């Protein structure tokens, strides 16, 4: 019965190999851990670790190189505190001063007041007591929390008293990586997943309001638009026919005005002592 326990012993031997006898490196995930942050808010780069260590070094995206030593300037260096005390956090990168700390009771890094310059690849390097090195890579993507959407309206009159109105959904400057969904009335069918939507509205027909919903990975916002209001409402821009009428009216008014001025001048020249006041008249557009 001596043969049976051998594999078991071998396993025990392997498991009991003294750690750190040969330096080893390991990563915490097969690829970078993806983290989403919101501009101006805070984000946590997770590092789930309990135990003893010598040093934890965090690097920011494309770390600055120290000109004298040539070494990459870390974002922060964490060292264990005295027994019973909290770990020490030394923030070496001035860009992060006052903005980083350990999250709760963990070794996860919390970065607050996020700015666009904070996005990119972060790296954690942990040196254990046994001279092993443990790496973690993070990819931080930043998003803007969406505020109120604006819908721009562009109506064009088409044939047969139909109005082609183009609605364009806008989340303002600085919004990127957005997906748009246009839906019909009362959570109806998806009409489009583009930024703009063309709706044909017959003048006098019932309204069919549409809703634009813009989404990024961290927030969502929506707004409604009414084709009837866009086509028949008071804000409808002048149709070409109407503006032509206006132009014509102004032209006639101008011509009459100069005619009147000419008559008055002639009268003044003819009889300086007898001036007649010119009558003031308006010429409404008769179209
Ligand atoms: C972070 O933002 C808050 C609120 O906007 C501000 O009061 C605080 O001073 C900022 N802190 C840093 C370090 O920029
Ligand atoms: C209105 O929209 C229809 C359908 O897309 C199109 O065929 C037509 O040419 C448009 N008319 C105008 C004046 O834009
Ligand atoms: C306009 O309406 C009439 C009658 O309904 C139709 O015969 C004609 O084809 C329409 N024209 C266009 C351009 O849609």
Coordinates of C-alpha atoms and ligand atoms in Angstrom, one line a residue:
X1 CA 0.0 0.0 0.0
X2 CA 3.0 2.3 -0.4
X3 CA 2.2 3.2 -4.0
X4 CA -1.1 5.0 -3.4
X5 CA -0.2 8.0 -1.4
X6 CA 2.7 9.0 -3.7
X7 CA 0.8 11.3 -6.1
X8 CA -0.8 12.9 -3.1
X9 CA 2.6 13.6 -1.5
X10 CA 3.8 15.0 -4.8
X11 CA 0.9 17.4 -4.9
X12 CA 1.6 18.4 -1.3
X13 CA 5.2 19.0 -2.1
X14 CA 4.3 21.2 -5.1
X15 CA 1.8 23.2 -3.1
X16 CA 4.2 23.6 -0.2
X17 CA 7.0 25.0 -2.4
X18 CA 8.3 28.0 -0.5
X19 CA 7.0 31.1 -2.1
X20 CA 9.6 33.5 -3.5
X21 CA 12.3 31.0 -3.9
X22 CA 12.3 31.9 -7.6
X23 CA 10.9 35.4 -8.5
X24 CA 7.7 35.1 -10.5
X25 CA 5.4 37.5 -12.2
X26 CA 1.7 37.2 -12.7
X27 CA -1.2 39.2 -14.0
X28 CA -4.6 39.7 -12.5
X29 CA -6.5 39.2 -15.7
X30 CA -5.9 37.9 -19.2
X31 CA -6.6 41.4 -20.6
X32 CA -7.0 44.9 -19.2
X33 CA -9.8 45.4 -16.8
X34 CA -12.3 47.8 -18.4
X35 CA -13.6 50.6 -16.2
X36 CA -16.1 53.3 -17.2
X37 CA -15.9 56.8 -15.5
X38 CA -18.0 59.9 -15.7
X39 CA -16.3 63.3 -16.2
X40 CA -16.1 65.3 -13.0
X41 CA -17.1 62.3 -10.9
X42 CA -15.1 59.6 -9.3
X43 CA -14.0 56.1 -10.4
X44 CA -12.5 53.1 -8.6
X45 CA -9.8 51.0 -10.1
X46 CA -10.5 47.7 -8.3
X47 CA -7.7 45.7 -6.7
X48 CA -9.1 42.9 -4.6
X49 CA -6.2 41.9 -2.3
X50 CA -5.9 41.0 1.4
X51 CA -2.6 40.2 2.9
X52 CA 0.9 41.4 3.2
X53 CA 2.9 43.1 0.5
X54 CA 6.0 45.3 0.2
X55 CA 4.9 47.9 -2.3
X56 CA 2.0 48.7 -4.6
X57 CA 2.8 51.1 -7.4
X58 CA 0.2 52.7 -9.6
X59 CA 1.0 54.2 -13.0
X60 CA -1.1 56.6 -14.9
X61 CA -1.6 56.5 -18.7
X62 CA 1.7 57.4 -20.5
X63 CA 3.5 58.2 -17.3
X64 CA 6.0 61.1 -17.2
X65 CA 9.6 60.2 -17.2
X66 CA 11.9 61.7 -14.7
X67 CA 14.7 63.5 -16.6
X68 CA 17.4 62.9 -14.1
X69 CA 16.8 59.2 -13.3
X70 CA 15.0 58.2 -16.4
X71 CA 12.5 56.3 -14.3
X72 CA 8.8 56.5 -14.9
X73 CA 7.1 58.7 -12.4
X74 CA 4.4 56.6 -10.7
X75 CA 1.0 58.0 -10.0
X76 CA 1.1 56.8 -6.4
X77 CA 3.0 54.4 -4.2
X78 CA 1.3 52.5 -1.5
X79 CA 3.3 51.1 1.4
X80 CA 1.9 49.1 4.3
X81 CA 1.4 51.1 7.5
X82 CA 2.6 50.2 10.9
X83 CA 0.7 47.2 12.5
X84 CA -2.8 48.4 13.0
X85 CA -2.4 51.5 11.0
X86 CA -3.6 52.4 7.5
X87 CA -1.4 51.9 4.5
X88 CA 0.5 55.0 3.4
X89 CA -0.3 56.6 0.1
X90 CA 2.3 58.8 -1.6
X91 CA 0.9 60.6 -4.6
X92 CA 3.9 61.4 -6.8
X93 CA 2.2 62.7 -9.9
X94 CA 1.1 66.3 -9.3
X95 CA -1.8 65.9 -11.7
X96 CA -3.5 63.6 -9.2
X97 CA -2.7 65.4 -6.0
X98 CA -5.7 65.7 -3.8
X99 CA -7.7 63.5 -6.1
X100 CA -6.6 59.9 -5.2
X101 CA -7.0 57.7 -2.2
X102 CA -7.6 54.1 -1.3
X103 CA -11.2 53.1 -1.7
X104 CA -12.8 52.2 1.6
X105 CA -10.8 49.5 3.4
X106 CA -9.4 48.1 0.2
X107 CA -6.3 48.6 -2.0
X108 CA -8.5 49.8 -4.9
X109 CA -7.6 53.2 -6.1
X110 CA -10.2 55.9 -6.1
X111 CA -9.7 58.9 -8.5
X112 CA -12.1 61.8 -8.2
X113 CA -12.8 64.9 -10.2
X114 CA -12.1 63.0 -13.4
X115 CA -10.9 65.0 -16.4
X116 CA -10.5 63.9 -20.0
X117 CA -6.7 63.7 -19.5
X118 CA -7.3 60.8 -17.0
X119 CA -8.5 58.3 -19.6
X120 CA -6.4 55.5 -20.9
X121 CA -4.3 52.6 -19.6
X122 CA -3.4 52.4 -15.9
X123 CA -1.0 49.8 -14.5
X124 CA -0.6 48.4 -11.0
X125 CA 2.6 46.7 -9.9
X126 CA 2.6 44.8 -6.6
X127 CA 5.8 43.6 -5.0
X128 CA 5.2 40.9 -2.5
X129 CA 7.3 40.0 0.5
X130 CA 8.7 37.0 -1.5
X131 CA 10.0 39.2 -4.4
X132 CA 7.2 38.2 -6.7
X133 CA 5.7 40.8 -8.9
X134 CA 2.0 41.0 -9.7
X135 CA 0.6 43.2 -12.5
X136 CA -2.8 44.5 -13.2
X137 CA -3.8 46.6 -16.3
X138 CA -6.8 48.8 -16.5
X139 CA -8.5 50.6 -19.3
X140 CA -10.4 53.7 -18.2
X141 CA -13.0 55.1 -20.6
X142 CA -14.6 58.4 -19.7
X143 CA -18.1 59.5 -20.6
X144 CA -20.1 62.7 -20.2
X145 CA -23.2 62.5 -18.1
X146 CA -25.9 63.5 -20.6
X147 CA -27.9 66.5 -19.8
X148 CA -31.1 67.7 -21.6
X149 CA -31.2 66.8 -25.2
X150 CA -32.0 69.4 -27.8
X151 CA -34.0 68.6 -31.0
X152 CA -33.3 70.8 -33.9
X153 CA -36.2 71.1 -36.4
X154 CA -35.9 71.6 -40.2
X155 CA -39.3 71.6 -42.0
X156 CA -39.5 71.7 -45.8
X157 CA -42.8 72.0 -47.7
X158 CA -43.2 69.2 -50.3
X159 CA -46.0 68.5 -52.8
X160 CA -49.7 68.0 -51.9
X161 CA -49.6 70.0 -48.6
X162 CA -47.1 67.5 -47.2
X163 CA -44.3 68.8 -44.9
X164 CA -41.0 67.0 -44.7
X165 CA -39.6 67.7 -41.3
X166 CA -36.1 66.6 -40.3
X167 CA -35.5 66.3 -36.6
X168 CA -31.9 66.2 -35.4
X169 CA -31.1 65.1 -31.8
X170 CA -28.3 66.9 -30.1
X171 CA -26.7 66.3 -26.7
X172 CA -24.5 69.3 -26.9
X173 CA -20.8 69.6 -27.3
X174 CA -18.5 67.1 -25.6
X175 CA -21.0 64.2 -25.9
X176 CA -19.4 61.3 -27.8
X177 CA -20.0 57.6 -28.2
X178 CA -23.7 58.1 -28.3
X179 CA -26.4 55.8 -29.6
X180 CA -29.7 57.3 -30.8
X181 CA -33.1 55.7 -30.9
X182 CA -36.1 57.4 -32.4
X183 CA -39.5 55.9 -31.5
X184 CA -43.1 56.6 -32.4
X185 CA -45.8 57.7 -30.1
X186 CA -46.3 56.0 -26.7
X187 CA -43.2 53.8 -26.8
X188 CA -44.0 52.7 -30.4
X189 CA -41.8 51.1 -32.9
X190 CA -38.2 52.1 -33.5
X191 CA -38.2 54.6 -36.4
X192 CA -34.5 55.2 -36.7
X193 CA -31.2 54.7 -34.9
X194 CA -29.5 57.7 -36.6
X195 CA -29.0 61.1 -35.2
X196 CA -31.6 62.6 -37.6
X197 CA -35.2 61.5 -38.4
X198 CA -37.3 62.5 -41.5
X199 CA -41.0 62.6 -40.8
X200 CA -43.7 63.4 -43.5
X201 CA -46.6 65.2 -42.1
X202 CA -49.8 66.1 -44.1
X203 CA -51.0 69.6 -43.0
X204 CA -54.2 69.2 -41.0
X205 CA -53.5 65.6 -40.1
X206 CA -53.3 64.4 -36.5
X207 CA -50.0 64.7 -34.7
X208 CA -47.6 61.7 -34.3
X209 CA -45.1 62.8 -31.7
X210 CA -41.6 61.2 -31.9
X211 CA -39.1 60.7 -29.1
X212 CA -35.3 60.7 -29.4
X213 CA -33.4 58.8 -26.8
X214 CA -29.6 59.2 -26.6
X215 CA -27.5 56.8 -24.6
X216 CA -23.9 56.4 -23.7
X217 CA -22.4 53.8 -21.3
X218 CA -23.2 55.8 -18.2
X219 CA -26.4 57.7 -18.8
X220 CA -29.5 58.2 -21.0
X221 CA -31.6 61.2 -21.9
X222 CA -34.7 61.7 -24.1
X223 CA -36.7 64.4 -25.6
X224 CA -40.0 64.7 -27.6
X225 CA -40.8 66.5 -30.8
X226 CA -44.1 67.1 -32.6
X227 CA -44.2 67.0 -36.4
X228 CA -47.5 68.9 -36.4
X229 CA -46.0 71.8 -34.3
X230 CA -42.9 71.8 -36.5
X231 CA -44.9 72.0 -39.7
X232 CA -48.0 74.0 -38.7
X233 CA -46.8 75.8 -35.6
X234 CA -46.0 79.5 -35.4
X235 CA -42.3 78.9 -35.7
X236 CA -42.7 77.5 -39.2
X237 CA -40.2 79.5 -41.3
X238 CA -41.4 81.5 -44.3
X239 CA -42.0 79.3 -47.4
X240 CA -40.3 80.5 -50.5
X241 CA -43.6 81.9 -51.9
X242 CA -44.2 83.9 -48.8
X243 CA -40.7 85.4 -48.6
X244 CA -40.9 86.3 -52.3
X245 CA -44.1 88.2 -51.5
X246 CA -42.4 90.0 -48.7
X247 CA -39.4 90.9 -50.8
X248 CA -41.8 92.3 -53.5
X249 CA -43.7 94.3 -50.9
X250 CA -40.6 95.8 -49.4
X251 CA -39.4 96.7 -53.0
X252 CA -42.7 98.4 -53.8
X253 CA -42.6 100.3 -50.5
X254 CA -39.0 101.4 -51.1
X255 CA -39.9 102.6 -54.6
X256 CA -43.0 104.5 -53.3
X257 CA -40.8 106.0 -50.6
X258 CA -38.2 107.4 -53.0
X259 CA -41.0 108.7 -55.3
X260 CA -42.6 110.5 -52.3
X261 CA -39.2 111.9 -51.4
X262 CA -38.7 113.1 -54.9
X263 CA -42.1 114.8 -55.0
X264 CA -41.4 116.6 -51.7
X265 CA -38.0 117.7 -52.9
X266 CA -39.5 119.1 -56.1
X267 CA -42.1 121.0 -54.1
X268 CA -39.5 122.4 -51.7
X269 CA -37.3 123.6 -54.6
X270 CA -40.3 125.1 -56.5
X271 CA -41.8 126.9 -53.5
X272 CA -39.4 127.2 -50.5
X273 CA -41.8 129.2 -48.4
X274 CA -44.7 126.8 -48.9
X275 CA -43.8 123.3 -47.7
X276 CA -46.4 120.6 -47.5
X277 CA -46.0 117.7 -45.1
X278 CA -45.7 114.4 -46.9
X279 CA -48.5 111.9 -46.0
X280 CA -47.5 108.8 -44.2
X281 CA -49.0 105.6 -45.6
X282 CA -48.3 102.0 -45.1
X283 CA -48.5 99.5 -47.9
X284 CA -49.5 96.1 -46.6
X285 CA -48.5 93.1 -48.5
X286 CA -51.5 92.1 -50.7
X287 CA -50.4 88.6 -51.5
Ligands
LIG1 C1 -13.2 68.5 -6.9 O1 -14.4 69.0 -7.3 C2 -15.1 69.6 -6.2 C3 -16.5 70.0 -6.7 O2 -16.5 70.4 -8.0 C4 -14.3 70.8 -5.7 O3 -15.0 71.4 -4.6 C5 -12.9 70.3 -5.3 O4 -12.1 71.4 -4.9 C6 -12.2 69.5 -6.4 N1 -11.0 68.9 -5.9 C7 -9.9 68.9 -6.6 C8 -8.7 68.3 -5.9 O5 -9.8 69.4 -7.7
LIG2 C1 -40.0 64.7 -49.0 O1 -39.7 63.3 -48.6 C2 -39.9 62.4 -49.6 C3 -39.7 61.0 -49.0 O2 -38.4 60.9 -48.5 C4 -39.0 62.6 -50.8 O3 -39.3 61.7 -51.8 C5 -39.3 64.0 -51.3 O4 -38.4 64.4 -52.4 C6 -39.2 65.1 -50.2 N1 -39.5 66.4 -50.7 C7 -38.9 67.5 -50.4 C8 -39.4 68.8 -51.0 O5 -37.9 67.5 -49.7
LIG3 C1 -50.8 64.5 -55.1 O1 -52.1 64.0 -54.9 C2 -52.7 63.6 -56.1 C3 -54.2 63.2 -55.7 O2 -54.2 62.6 -54.4 C4 -52.0 62.4 -56.7 O3 -52.6 62.0 -57.9 C5 -50.6 62.9 -57.0 O4 -49.8 61.8 -57.5 C6 -49.9 63.5 -55.8 N1 -48.6 64.0 -56.1 C7 -47.5 63.7 -55.4 C8 -46.3 64.4 -55.9 O5 -47.5 63.0 -54.5

